[in-house]
Structures are given as C-alpha cells and as structure tokens.
XYZ file of C-alpha atoms in Angstrom:
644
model
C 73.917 50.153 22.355
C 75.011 50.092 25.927
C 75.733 46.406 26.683
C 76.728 46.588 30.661
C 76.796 49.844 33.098
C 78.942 49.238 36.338
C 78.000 52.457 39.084
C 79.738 52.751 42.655
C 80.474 49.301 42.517
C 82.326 48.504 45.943
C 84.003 44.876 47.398
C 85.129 44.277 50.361
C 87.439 40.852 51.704
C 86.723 40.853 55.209
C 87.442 44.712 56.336
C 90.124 45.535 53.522
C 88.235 47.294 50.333
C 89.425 45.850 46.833
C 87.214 47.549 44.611
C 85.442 51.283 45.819
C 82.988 53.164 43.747
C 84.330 51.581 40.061
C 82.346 52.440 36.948
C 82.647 51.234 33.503
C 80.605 50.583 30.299
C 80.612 48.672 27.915
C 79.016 49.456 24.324
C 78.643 47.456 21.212
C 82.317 46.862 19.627
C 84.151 48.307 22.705
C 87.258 46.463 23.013
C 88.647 47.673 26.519
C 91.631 46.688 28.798
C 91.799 46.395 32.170
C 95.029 47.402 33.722
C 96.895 47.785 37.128
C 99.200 46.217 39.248
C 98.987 42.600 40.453
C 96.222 42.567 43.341
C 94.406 45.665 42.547
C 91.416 43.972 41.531
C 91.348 43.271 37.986
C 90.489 39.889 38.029
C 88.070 40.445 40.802
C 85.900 42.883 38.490
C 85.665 40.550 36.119
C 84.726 37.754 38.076
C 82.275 40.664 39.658
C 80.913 41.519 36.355
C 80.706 37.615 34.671
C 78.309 36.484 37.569
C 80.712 33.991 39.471
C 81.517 36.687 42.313
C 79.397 38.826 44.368
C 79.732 42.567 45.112
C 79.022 44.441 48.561
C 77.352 48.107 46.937
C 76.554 49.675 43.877
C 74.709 48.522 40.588
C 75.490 46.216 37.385
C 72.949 47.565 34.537
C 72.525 44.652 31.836
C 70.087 43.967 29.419
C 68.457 40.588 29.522
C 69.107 39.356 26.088
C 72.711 40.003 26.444
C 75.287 37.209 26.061
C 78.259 37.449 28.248
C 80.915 34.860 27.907
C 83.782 34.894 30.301
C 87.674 33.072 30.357
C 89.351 32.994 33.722
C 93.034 32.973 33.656
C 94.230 29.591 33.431
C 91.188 28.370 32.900
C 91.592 24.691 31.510
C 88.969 22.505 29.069
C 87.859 19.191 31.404
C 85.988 17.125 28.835
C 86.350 13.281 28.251
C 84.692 14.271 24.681
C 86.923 14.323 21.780
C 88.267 17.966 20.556
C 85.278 17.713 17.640
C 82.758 16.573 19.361
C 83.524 18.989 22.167
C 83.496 22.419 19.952
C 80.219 20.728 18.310
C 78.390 21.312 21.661
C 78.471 25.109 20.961
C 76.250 24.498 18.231
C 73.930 22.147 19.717
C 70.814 24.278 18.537
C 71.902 24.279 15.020
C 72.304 20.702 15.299
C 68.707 20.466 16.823
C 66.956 23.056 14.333
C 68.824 21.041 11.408
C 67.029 17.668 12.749
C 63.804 19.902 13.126
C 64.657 20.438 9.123
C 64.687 17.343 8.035
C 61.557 16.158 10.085
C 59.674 18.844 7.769
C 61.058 17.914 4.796
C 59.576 14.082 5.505
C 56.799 15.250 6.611
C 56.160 17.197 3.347
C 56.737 14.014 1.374
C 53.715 12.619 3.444
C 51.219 15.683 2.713
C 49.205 15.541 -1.120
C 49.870 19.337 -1.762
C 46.667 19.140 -4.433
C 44.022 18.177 -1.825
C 45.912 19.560 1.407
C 46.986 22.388 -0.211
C 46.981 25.002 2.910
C 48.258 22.325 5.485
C 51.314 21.899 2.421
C 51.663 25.888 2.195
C 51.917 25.803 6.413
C 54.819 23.201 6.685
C 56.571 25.070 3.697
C 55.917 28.543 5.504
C 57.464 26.990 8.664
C 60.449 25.352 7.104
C 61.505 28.923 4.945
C 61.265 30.261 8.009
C 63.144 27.713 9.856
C 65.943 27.534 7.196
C 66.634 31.352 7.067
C 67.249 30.985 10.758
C 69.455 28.360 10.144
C 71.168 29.870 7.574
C 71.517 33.403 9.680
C 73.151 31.342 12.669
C 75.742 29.455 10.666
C 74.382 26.653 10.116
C 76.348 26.251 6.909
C 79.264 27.367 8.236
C 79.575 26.389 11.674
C 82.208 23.026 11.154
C 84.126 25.870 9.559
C 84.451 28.022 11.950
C 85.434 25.047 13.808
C 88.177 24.342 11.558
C 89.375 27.662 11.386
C 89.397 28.287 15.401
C 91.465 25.041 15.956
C 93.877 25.815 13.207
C 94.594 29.416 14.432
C 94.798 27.831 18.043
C 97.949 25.334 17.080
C 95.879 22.421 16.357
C 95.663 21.179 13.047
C 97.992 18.354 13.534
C 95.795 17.200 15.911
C 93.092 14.641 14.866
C 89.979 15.670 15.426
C 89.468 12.606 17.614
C 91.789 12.906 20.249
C 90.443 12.874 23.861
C 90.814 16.053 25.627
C 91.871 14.399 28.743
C 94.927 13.210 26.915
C 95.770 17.078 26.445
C 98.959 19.050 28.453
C 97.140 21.856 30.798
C 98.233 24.379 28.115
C 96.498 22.512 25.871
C 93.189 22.592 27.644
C 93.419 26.353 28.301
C 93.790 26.805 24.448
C 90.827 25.192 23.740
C 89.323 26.690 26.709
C 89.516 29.932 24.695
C 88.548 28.407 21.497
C 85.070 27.131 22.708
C 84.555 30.447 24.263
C 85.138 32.320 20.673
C 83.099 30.030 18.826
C 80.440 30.964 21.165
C 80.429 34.723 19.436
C 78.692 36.113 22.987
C 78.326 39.924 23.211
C 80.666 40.655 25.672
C 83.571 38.706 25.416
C 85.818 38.520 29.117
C 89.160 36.925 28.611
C 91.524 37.488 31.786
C 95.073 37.000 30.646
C 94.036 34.983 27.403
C 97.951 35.368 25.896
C 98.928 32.543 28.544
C 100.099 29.404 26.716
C 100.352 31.184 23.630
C 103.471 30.936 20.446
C 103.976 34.156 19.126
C 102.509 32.848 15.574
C 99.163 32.100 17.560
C 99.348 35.237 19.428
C 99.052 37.229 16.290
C 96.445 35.025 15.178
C 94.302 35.723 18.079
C 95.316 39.437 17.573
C 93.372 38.809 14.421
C 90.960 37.291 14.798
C 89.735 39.685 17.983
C 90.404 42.696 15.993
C 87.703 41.434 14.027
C 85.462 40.469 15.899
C 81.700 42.003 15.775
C 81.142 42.063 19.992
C 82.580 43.627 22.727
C 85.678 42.706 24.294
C 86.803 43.230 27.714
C 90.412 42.002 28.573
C 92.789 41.676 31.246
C 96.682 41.279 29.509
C 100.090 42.248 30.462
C 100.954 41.798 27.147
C 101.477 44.906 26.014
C 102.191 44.630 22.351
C 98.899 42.469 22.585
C 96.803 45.779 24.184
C 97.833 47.830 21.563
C 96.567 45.807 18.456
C 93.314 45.240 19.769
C 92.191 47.684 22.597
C 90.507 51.187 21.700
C 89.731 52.229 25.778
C 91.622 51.548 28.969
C 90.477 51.483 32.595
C 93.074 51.616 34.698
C 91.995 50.084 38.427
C 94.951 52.168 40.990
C 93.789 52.356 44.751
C 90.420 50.081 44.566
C 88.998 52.737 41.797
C 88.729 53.452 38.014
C 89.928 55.620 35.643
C 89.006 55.434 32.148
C 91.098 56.324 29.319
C 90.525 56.705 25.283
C 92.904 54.826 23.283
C 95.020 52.229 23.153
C 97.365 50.978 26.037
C 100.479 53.325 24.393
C 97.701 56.153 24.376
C 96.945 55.560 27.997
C 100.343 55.784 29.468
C 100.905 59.184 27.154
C 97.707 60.141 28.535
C 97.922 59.179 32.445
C 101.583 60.576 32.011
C 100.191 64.223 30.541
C 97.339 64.394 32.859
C 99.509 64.052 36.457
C 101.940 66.517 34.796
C 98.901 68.941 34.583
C 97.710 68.028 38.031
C 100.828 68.792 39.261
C 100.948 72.217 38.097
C 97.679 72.955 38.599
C 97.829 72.082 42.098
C 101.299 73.906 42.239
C 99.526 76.610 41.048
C 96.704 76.507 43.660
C 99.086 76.118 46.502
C 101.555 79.195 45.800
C 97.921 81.483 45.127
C 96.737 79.768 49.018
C 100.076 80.653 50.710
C 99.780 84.526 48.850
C 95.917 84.676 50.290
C 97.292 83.585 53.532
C 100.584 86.501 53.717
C 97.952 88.846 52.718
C 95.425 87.945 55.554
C 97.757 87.709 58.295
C 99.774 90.988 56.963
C 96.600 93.186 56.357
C 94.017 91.494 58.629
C 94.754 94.022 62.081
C 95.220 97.184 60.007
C 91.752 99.272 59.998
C 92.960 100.416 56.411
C 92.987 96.660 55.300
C 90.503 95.032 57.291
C 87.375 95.044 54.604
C 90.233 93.624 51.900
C 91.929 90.636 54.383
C 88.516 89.646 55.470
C 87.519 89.199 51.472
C 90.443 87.611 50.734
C 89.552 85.325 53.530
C 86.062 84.555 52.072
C 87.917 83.620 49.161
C 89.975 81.134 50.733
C 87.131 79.684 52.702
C 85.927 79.360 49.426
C 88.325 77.545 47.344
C 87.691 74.010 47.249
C 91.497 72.580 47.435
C 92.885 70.366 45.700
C 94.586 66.895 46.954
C 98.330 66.793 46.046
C 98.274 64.836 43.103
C 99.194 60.701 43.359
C 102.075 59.447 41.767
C 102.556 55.640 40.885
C 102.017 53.311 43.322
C 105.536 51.800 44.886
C 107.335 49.964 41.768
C 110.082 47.843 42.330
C 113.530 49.379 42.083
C 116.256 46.769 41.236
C 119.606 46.379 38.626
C 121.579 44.060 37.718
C 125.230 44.223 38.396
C 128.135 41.616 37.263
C 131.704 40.883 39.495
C 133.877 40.559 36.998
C 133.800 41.003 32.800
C 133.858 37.777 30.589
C 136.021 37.562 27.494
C 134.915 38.346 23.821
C 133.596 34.623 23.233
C 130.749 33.988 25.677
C 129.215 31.097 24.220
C 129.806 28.110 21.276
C 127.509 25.755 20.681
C 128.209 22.722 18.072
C 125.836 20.028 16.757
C 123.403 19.922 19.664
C 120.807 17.402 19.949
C 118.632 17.551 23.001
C 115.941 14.728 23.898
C 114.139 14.340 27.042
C 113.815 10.492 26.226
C 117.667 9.888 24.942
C 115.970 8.450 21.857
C 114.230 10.914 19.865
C 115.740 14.457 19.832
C 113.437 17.636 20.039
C 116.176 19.996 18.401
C 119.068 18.098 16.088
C 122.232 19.447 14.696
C 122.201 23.037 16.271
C 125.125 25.173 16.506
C 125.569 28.914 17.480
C 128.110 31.621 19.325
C 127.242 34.402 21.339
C 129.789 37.080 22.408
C 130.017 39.487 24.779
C 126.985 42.096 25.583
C 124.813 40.321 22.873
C 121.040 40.701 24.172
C 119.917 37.611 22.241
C 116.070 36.412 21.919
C 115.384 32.569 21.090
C 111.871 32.239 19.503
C 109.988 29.767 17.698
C 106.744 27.753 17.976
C 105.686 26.179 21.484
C 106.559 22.589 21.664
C 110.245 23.346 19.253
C 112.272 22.964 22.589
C 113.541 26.668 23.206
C 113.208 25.845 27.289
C 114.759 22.725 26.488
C 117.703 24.273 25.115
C 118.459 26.430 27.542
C 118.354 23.977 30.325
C 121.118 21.437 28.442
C 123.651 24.955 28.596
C 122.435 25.527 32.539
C 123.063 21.236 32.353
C 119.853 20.867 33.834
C 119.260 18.360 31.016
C 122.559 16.259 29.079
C 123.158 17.078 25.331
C 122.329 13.905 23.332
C 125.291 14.949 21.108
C 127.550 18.072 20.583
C 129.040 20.326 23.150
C 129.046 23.703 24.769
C 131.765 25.767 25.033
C 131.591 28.901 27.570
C 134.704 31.106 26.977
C 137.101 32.640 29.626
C 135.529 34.299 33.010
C 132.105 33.208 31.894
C 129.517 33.015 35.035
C 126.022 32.132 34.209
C 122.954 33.169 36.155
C 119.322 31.104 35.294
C 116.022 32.159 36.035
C 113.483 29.440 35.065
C 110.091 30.571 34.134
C 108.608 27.413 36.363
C 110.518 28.891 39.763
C 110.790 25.084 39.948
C 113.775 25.832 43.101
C 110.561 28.428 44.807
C 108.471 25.466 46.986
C 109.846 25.279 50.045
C 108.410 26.104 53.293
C 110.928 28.354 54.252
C 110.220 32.133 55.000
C 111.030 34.608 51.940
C 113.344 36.463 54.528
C 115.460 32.845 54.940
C 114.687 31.894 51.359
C 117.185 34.394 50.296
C 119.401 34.762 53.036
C 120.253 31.093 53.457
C 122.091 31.705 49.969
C 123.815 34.303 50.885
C 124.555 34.351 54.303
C 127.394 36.814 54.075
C 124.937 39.702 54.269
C 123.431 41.100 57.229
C 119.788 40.606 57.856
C 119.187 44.803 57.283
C 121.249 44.173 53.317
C 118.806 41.102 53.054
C 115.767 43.135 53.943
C 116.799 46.118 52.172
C 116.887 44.003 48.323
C 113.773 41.966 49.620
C 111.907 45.909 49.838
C 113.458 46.576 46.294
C 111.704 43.927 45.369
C 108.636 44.993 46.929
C 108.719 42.891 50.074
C 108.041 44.651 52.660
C 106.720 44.229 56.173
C 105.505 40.980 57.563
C 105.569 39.708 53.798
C 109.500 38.957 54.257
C 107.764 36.409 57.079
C 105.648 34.778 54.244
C 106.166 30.825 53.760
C 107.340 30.411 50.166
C 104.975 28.143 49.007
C 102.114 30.357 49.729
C 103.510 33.049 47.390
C 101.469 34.160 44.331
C 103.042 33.820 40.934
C 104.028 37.664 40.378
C 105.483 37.246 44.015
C 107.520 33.791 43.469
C 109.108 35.684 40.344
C 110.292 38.842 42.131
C 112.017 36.588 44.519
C 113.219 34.988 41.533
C 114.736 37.930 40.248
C 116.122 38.877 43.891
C 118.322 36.073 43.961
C 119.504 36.681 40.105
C 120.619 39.730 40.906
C 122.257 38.958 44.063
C 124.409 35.930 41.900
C 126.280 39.066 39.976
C 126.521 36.871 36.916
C 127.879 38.206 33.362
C 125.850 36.142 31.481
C 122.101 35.834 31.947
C 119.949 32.984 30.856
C 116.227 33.861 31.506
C 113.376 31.764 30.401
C 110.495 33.713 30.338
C 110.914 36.417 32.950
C 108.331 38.335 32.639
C 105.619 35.805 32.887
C 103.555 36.739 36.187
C 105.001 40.432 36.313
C 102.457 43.290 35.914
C 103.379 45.902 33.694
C 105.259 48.372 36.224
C 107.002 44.886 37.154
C 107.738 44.274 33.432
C 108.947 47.702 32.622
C 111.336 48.057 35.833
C 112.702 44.744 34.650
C 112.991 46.052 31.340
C 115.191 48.795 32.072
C 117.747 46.740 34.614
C 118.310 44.806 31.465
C 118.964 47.391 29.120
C 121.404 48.882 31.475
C 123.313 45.062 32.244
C 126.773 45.334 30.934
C 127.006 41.748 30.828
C 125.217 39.142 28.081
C 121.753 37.780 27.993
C 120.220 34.787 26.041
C 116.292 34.949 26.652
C 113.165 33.615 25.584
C 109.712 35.226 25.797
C 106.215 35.748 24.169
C 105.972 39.367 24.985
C 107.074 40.797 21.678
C 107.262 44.603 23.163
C 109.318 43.303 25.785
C 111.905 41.287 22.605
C 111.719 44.438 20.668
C 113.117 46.727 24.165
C 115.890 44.391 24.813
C 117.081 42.204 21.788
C 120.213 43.025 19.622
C 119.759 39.862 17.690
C 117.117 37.037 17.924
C 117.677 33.442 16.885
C 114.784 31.480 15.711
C 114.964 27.962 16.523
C 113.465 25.193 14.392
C 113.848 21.354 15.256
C 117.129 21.115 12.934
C 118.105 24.385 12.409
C 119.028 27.697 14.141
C 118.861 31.461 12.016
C 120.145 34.183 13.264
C 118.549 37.848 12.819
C 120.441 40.715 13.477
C 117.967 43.335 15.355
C 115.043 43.297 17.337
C 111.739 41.380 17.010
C 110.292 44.169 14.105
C 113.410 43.859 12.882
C 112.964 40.121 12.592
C 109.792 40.237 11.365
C 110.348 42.280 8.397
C 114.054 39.981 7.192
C 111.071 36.959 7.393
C 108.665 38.773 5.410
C 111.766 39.338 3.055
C 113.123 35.980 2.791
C 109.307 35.042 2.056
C 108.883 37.237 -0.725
C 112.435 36.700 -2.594
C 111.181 32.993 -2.194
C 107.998 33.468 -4.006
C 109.812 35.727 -6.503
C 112.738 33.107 -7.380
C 109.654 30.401 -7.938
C 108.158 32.384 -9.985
C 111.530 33.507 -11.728
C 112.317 29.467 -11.858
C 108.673 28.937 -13.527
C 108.759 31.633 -15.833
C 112.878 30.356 -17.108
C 110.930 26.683 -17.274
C 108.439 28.242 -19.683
C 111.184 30.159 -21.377
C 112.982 27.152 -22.700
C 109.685 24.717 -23.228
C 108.603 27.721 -25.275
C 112.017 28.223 -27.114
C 112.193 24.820 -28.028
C 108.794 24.925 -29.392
C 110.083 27.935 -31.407
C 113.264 25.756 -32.624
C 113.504 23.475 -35.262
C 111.629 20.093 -34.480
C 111.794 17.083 -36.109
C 109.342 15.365 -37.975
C 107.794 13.219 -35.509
C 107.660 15.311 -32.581
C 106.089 18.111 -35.337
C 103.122 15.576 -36.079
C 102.888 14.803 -32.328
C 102.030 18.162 -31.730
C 99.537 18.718 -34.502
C 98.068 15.886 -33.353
C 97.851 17.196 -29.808
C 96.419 20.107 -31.149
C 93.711 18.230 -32.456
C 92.839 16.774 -29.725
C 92.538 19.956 -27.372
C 90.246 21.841 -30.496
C 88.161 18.690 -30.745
C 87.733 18.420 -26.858
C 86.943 22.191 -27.076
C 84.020 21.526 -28.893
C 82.516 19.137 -27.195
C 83.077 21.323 -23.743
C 80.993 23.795 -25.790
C 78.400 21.765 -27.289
C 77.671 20.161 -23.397
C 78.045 23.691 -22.129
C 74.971 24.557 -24.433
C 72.639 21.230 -23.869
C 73.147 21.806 -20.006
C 72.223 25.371 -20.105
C 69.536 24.268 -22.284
C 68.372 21.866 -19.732
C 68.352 23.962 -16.468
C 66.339 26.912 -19.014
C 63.612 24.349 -19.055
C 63.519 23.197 -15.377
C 63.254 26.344 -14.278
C 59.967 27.358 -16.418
C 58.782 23.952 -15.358
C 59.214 25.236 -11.772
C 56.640 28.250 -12.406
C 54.310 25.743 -14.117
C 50.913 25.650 -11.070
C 50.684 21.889 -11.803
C 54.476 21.087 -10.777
C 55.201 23.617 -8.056
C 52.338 22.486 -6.201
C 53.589 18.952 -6.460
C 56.177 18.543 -3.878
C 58.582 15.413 -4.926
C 58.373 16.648 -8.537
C 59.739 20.022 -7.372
C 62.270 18.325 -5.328
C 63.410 16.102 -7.986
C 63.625 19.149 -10.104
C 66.021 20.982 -7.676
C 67.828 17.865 -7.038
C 68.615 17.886 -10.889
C 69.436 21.366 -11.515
C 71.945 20.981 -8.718
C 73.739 18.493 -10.295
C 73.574 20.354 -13.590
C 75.173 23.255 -12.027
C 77.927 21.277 -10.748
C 78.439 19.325 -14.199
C 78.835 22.939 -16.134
C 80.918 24.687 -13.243
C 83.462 21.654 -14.217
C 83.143 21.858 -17.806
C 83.868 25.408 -17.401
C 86.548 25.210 -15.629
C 88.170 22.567 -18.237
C 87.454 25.015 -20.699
C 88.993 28.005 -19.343
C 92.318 25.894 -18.701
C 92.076 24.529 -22.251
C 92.347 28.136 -23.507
C-alpha cells in the first residue's frame, strides 16, 4: 500500500530554490534515508512532507486515514506532567474505551437478563465488541510498552514520577522520541533521532525500528545507524532526488558504479560526436560525399547529448600535520577522580597510559563522565585526586564537541586569523576555503554560524595548532557525511596520537587501534576497533556465564558426593525424614491438583446451563471463581514440578 507520493515538489526561500521537482514514496514497511550534505534540504522535505512547512509547486498524494508522526531534530519534551503520566496521554482512548467498559459492565448488573432479555443480549453485543477493540489496540499491554520504551531509552532509574521539567534538554529529546514511538503512526519521520544517544541505547533503537510494523523515513549521519535499519536511500544533491535500493553502504557502491558508467558513456558519446563532426566537415564539399556528410549530419542533429556527468559537490579538503614528534610515552594517568562539585566524584580511581600513534576511543554510557575526563587532562576541570603525566615533546590540541570558545561576534575571517596572525590574509583564506568557506561566508559573524559550520571552523583552528596529540570530543557531531568521511581520512593519515570519544560506531571502527571503556571506578582496555570490542565483551560475557555455571555444577558435585559418602546416623534419619516430607507434600499437590480440576469441570458445564448463562452476576461470579482456580493450580503446579 502506497502510504505518501511526493511529484515535482519545488521550494523556494525568497528567489534561491531548495528543493526542485523531488519525488519519493513511501509504501507500507519502507524504511528510507534521506541523505545529502548539510543545507541541501533534507530537513526541509520533511518538514514539507509532516505538514509544518509549505511548498511552492507540485503534489503530496496521502490517504486520509494515514497516521504520520514526525521528530524534528532536537526536538525537546515541554510537559510539567510527570514522565508516566505524560507517555499515558498516548493512550488516552484506551483509557476512555476502558471507562466506557466498565460503565457496561454496571450497567449489566442493573438489567434482569430473564425479563429484558434482548436489551441484556444488546449491552453484551456492544461490550464483546468493545473489548475486542480494546484488546486489538493494546489495551492490555499498553503500560508495557511504556515500560519497555523508557527502559530502552536510559530511563529505568528514573521514577516514574519525576517532573519532566526537572529533565537536562537531552533528556527531553529522548523522551521526545519515546512518545512519538509509542504512538506506532504509519509513517514514522525522525530527523537526526541518534542525537543524545549512548551507544547501548543506540542499538536499542536500532532494534526496536528494525522491527517495527510502519514505515520509516529518517534523516541520520550516523552511518552505522543507516545501515541496520534502512532498505532505500534518496539522496537530495542540487535541490533534487535520486532514489537508491539498499542500504546506505549499497547506495554509495551504487551512486559510485553509476557516475563511473555515466562517465564512459558520455565519453563514449563525445569521441562518436567529434568523429560525426571530422567526417562532416572532411566530406561535406566533395560531390562524391555530399549525400553521406549530410546523413551523418541528420544523425548528429539527432542525437540527444548527454550533460557531462556531475561529480560530488565541493567536499572539504583538509589534514592534519604535527611540528615536531613526541616521545614513546604520551600519556599516564594514576588514580583519577574527577567531580564537578569537589565532593562526589563522577569517575574514581582511574588510571591508564597511552603511547605514541595510539588512535584510542573512550566509550561508555552517557552521564559516566567520558567529556569530563578529557577536560581534567586539557585542565579545563582540576583532578579531585591523582595526576597526569604527559611525556617528553608532548603538545596537545582539543576540540570540544560544545565549540564552547565559537560565540563571539567576530568575523570567521578574524576568528581564525587573530590566532594566528603570522599568516597572511591569502594563507588564512586559503585553509578557511579548505574548509569550505568561501566567499562572503569568511565575512560571517561567528555567532550566526550553523552547527556543521561552527565545527569546520573548529577543525580549522586544530589543524592550524600542529599538535602531536589530539584530544577530540565528539568531532563529528554536526558534520554531514562527506564532512565525516574527509575528517575520517585526515585522521587515519595523522602521524601523531589521538584520544577520542564518539557515538558514531562506523566512524570508532575507521579510526580506533584500541578503545577504553570507562565505568565510574574502572577503566578496560580493548585492543582493536569498536567490532573488535564488541565481540572481547560478548566473550568476557559468555566465559562469565560459563564459570557460574561451572561454579554451580562443582557446588552440586560435592553436595551430591557427600550425599553419596558415608553419613552418620542422625543426619541419615534427617534425610529420610525430609524425604517424607517432600512424598507426603507430593500427594497432597496431587490430590488438590485433582479437586480443582474437578471444580472448574463443573463450572464450566454450569456455564452452558440456559438458566445460569442468562443470569448475569451468577455468570460473573462463576468466571470470577474459575479465575482464581486457575491461578491456585498454575501454583500448585509449579510446586510440583520443582518438587520433582
């Protein structure tokens, strides 16, 4: 079933077009990304598409009873409900058809199903009916689903009752997206829902949309992300659309293979134009020639030419180079303990060394104090206890994933320059265009810049510093993928160290040699990239298990050897005696067992009896009975089958 059609759609700000002749659709179970760079519209569409933006031209086909429900990036929960009560509101209408319920079932009790017989029939018509529908919504279920949604969010510490206005912005966009999910709408529109996200919720989320019976339509830079979940791409590249089949892997294979064959083709065309052209002008005065010049001429009249192929749009084009080499021993770290309130420490008793050309990812849970832990070796923040030890020629270059230095008014141009005012203007211009400045946009206040924009100047000034030893929290937040995958490379080719942290798991597994995972009193170290990292923790896991199990089964190894031993007289009769007691308790779980069974046998027929059925309370004091019966001989059973 087609759930949305997009044709020609066209938007315009002012004169400049953002979006020209786009089409898309959207069937049931699609789960489609939206990619391209940073401006080219992605957002736009789906602000378009949701209803909260208009469009200039072209047509949105969608049927009426379809449910759309859309997440803008960043898009925070403002409630002064508690989380529960606020996720409850999604299911007002099974709240409202559960009162409806019970208003039947009193009514019932009120109507003499002998003398009103068909007005009794109606209201138990109408409440079947009305308890299927229940029942097909979730009405049983719904709390949950709840549950379930919070927990794979990152909040089942939290009580229930805590006011949402108490929440950290992060914390409001998280539950942001869980309301959303809970609503289940047909098309699902998340733009950049990875924001805020732990890895260990990320691949919850991966999970849980996998899953998930609607359509999805997504804008992500997370690329590890796009290739769990997506099965199409549309790709938005100079206001228009291109759609591809696949995941987001598949779709740069594809878009690579396709301009490969465009170039060839049109290679092809232009070397068979320029022969029809040599032969026209060679043959084209001869009489001998005339008839065959003027039909190759036809020909080329013709041919409907093709456009020279479009590479990628400008990327940006940077490295990272370092003045001098540091020694072997980059980095040693003893008994940290960092606190932003000098009493109670996020991360206790830490200690680590990193040596030269290590590529080193910290990961662990939001909230652990990864950002916190870089800052006290930057000494942006004092070490409660321990110290840091940087070893010989060491020179450290930051880049903070808040650009908390990038919000002054000054112009990008001066923003750089005033830092290093040894280069000329043209040097200063010439890394600001690497960096895909360009134009008046070097003449740009600062504080006006976008996100993607503050963290390319970011990285400009980084890679101006020349540092060996880069600590980067969170660089590629606000990149778009080219962005990402430039950066990528620069750090692959650094001959210096790094020490990073970052949620994009394709970008850990492309740079990492090792990855420390941080916990609040404790620091492991995995040799290897995020995979890597992965599997050793799926390891560890299981040789866990399988030493508990080893440690149970030696446990029962010796009770039961020293059963087998010798005993003495007393603990001999304190065993028969036990053994009594279990056989005798046996019995009775079996005698019960029967009278129950017995008992429910006889309800039931009484149920198909005309003179009870018809009589409401007696029925419902029947089923009210059996209920409990079942629940009595599920336990007994239960005894019983531990007893044996």
């Amino acid at each position: 079933m087609i759930l949305l059609q997009i044709n020609q759609l066209s938007k315009y700000f002012g004169a400049d077009p953002i979006l020209s002749n786009i089409k898309l659709e959207v069937q049931t179970r699609d789960k489609i990304a939206l990619v391209g760079r940073n401006g080219a519209g992605k957002s736009t569409l789906l602000k378009i598409i949701s209803g909260a933006m208009s469009y200039d031209s072209g047509e949105i086909i969608k049927p009426k009873d379809v449910s759309i429900g859309y997440l803008a990036q960043d898009t925070g929960l403002e409630s002064q409900l508690s989380i529960w009560d606020e996720m409850n509101l999604v299911f007002k209408h099974l709240k409202s058809m559960e009162e409806d319920m019970r208003k039947l079932e009193q009514r019932m009790t009120t109507v003499d199903p002998n003398s009103e017989t068909q007005k009794f029939e109606q209201l138990l018509k109408e409440y079947d009916k009305l308890q299927v529908k229940f029942k097909e919504e979730g009405g049983y279920q719904y709390e949950a689903d709840i549950r379930s949604v919070l927990h794979g969010l990152g909040f089942s510490s939290f009580d229930p009752e805590t006011k949402i206005s108490s929440l950290s912005g992060g914390q409001k966009t998280r539950l942001a997206l869980g309301k959303l999910l809970l609503t289940k709408p047909d098309l699902l529109i998340l733009d950049e829902p990875t924001n805020h996200l732990d890895i260990e919720t990320l691949t919850w989320l991966e999970q849980y949309l996998q899953n998930y019976l609607g359509a999805i339509l997504i804008v992500s830079h997370d690329r590890y992300f796009l290739d769990k979940i997506v099965n199409q791409v549309y790709e938005i590249s100079r206001n228009t659309s291109t759609r591809f089949i696949g995941n987001y892997s598949n779709y740069l294979k594809q878009k690579a293979e396709n301009y490969e064959k465009e170039v060839k083709s049109f290679e092809r065309q232009q070397e068979e134009v320029a022969k029809l052209k040599d032969f026209i002008q060679r043959n084209i005065a001869r009489a001998s020639t005339t008839k065959l010049a003027q039909s190759r001429r036809k020909k080329l009249e013709k041919m409907e030419l093709m456009s020279k192929p479009l590479g990628d749009e400008k990327s940006a084009n940077f490295q990272f180079d370092i003045e001098r080499q540091s020694g072997n021993d980059v980095l040693k770290a003893t008994d940290i303990s960092v606190s932003y309130d000098k009493h109670h420490p996020i991360i206790s008793n830490i200690s680590f060394s990193i040596s030269r050309g290590d590529s080193i990812a910290l990961v662990g849970p939001n909230g652990i104090g990864k950002s916190t832990l870089l800052k006290s070796i930057v000494q942006k923040l004092d070490a409660l206890t321990g110290n840091f030890s940087l070893g010989s020629h060491v020179q450290i270059g930051y880049y903070d994933q808040q650009q908390a230095d990038l919000t002054s008014n000054k112009r990008v141009l001066d923003e750089l320059w005033d830092e290093y005012p040894q280069q000329t203007e043209k040097e200063i211009r010439t890394v600001l265009g690497n960096f895909l400045f360009s134009g008046d946009d070097v003449l740009k206040p600062v504080s006006t810049l976008s996100g993607g924009e503050k963290a390319r100047l970011a990285l400009s000034k980084l890679m101006l510093q020349k540092a060996n030893f880069l600590i980067l929290d969170e660089p590629t937040n606000h990149l778009d993928l080219d962005s990402k995958e430039i950066l990528e490379n620069a750090l692959i080719d650094f001959p210096g160290t790094i020490l990073f942290v970052s949620h994009d798991r394709y970008f850990i597994n492309r740079i990492a040699t090792k990855v420390f995972e941080l916990s609040s009193h404790n620091l492991t170290e995995y040799l290897g990239d995020y995979d890597y990292f992965l599997t050793k923790k799926e390891e560890i896991l299981e040789l866990e298990r399988l030493a508990e199990e080893e440690k149970n089964n030696v446990s029962h190894k010796i009770s039961s050897s020293a059963s087998e031993g010798k005993l003495n007289y007393q603990q001999e009769k304190e065993l028969k005696k036990l053994e009594r007691q279990k056989q005798r308790r046996i019995e009775e779980i079996e005698q019960s067992i029967s009278e129950i069974e017995e008992r429910i046998e006889k309800n039931e027929a009484l149920l198909c009896d005309p003179s009870i059925y018809q009589d409401h309370e007696q029925v419902q004091k029947i089923n009210i009975e059996n209920e409990q019966l079942n629940s009595d001989l599920e336990q007994l059973m239960t005894e019983w089958e531990q007893l044996h």
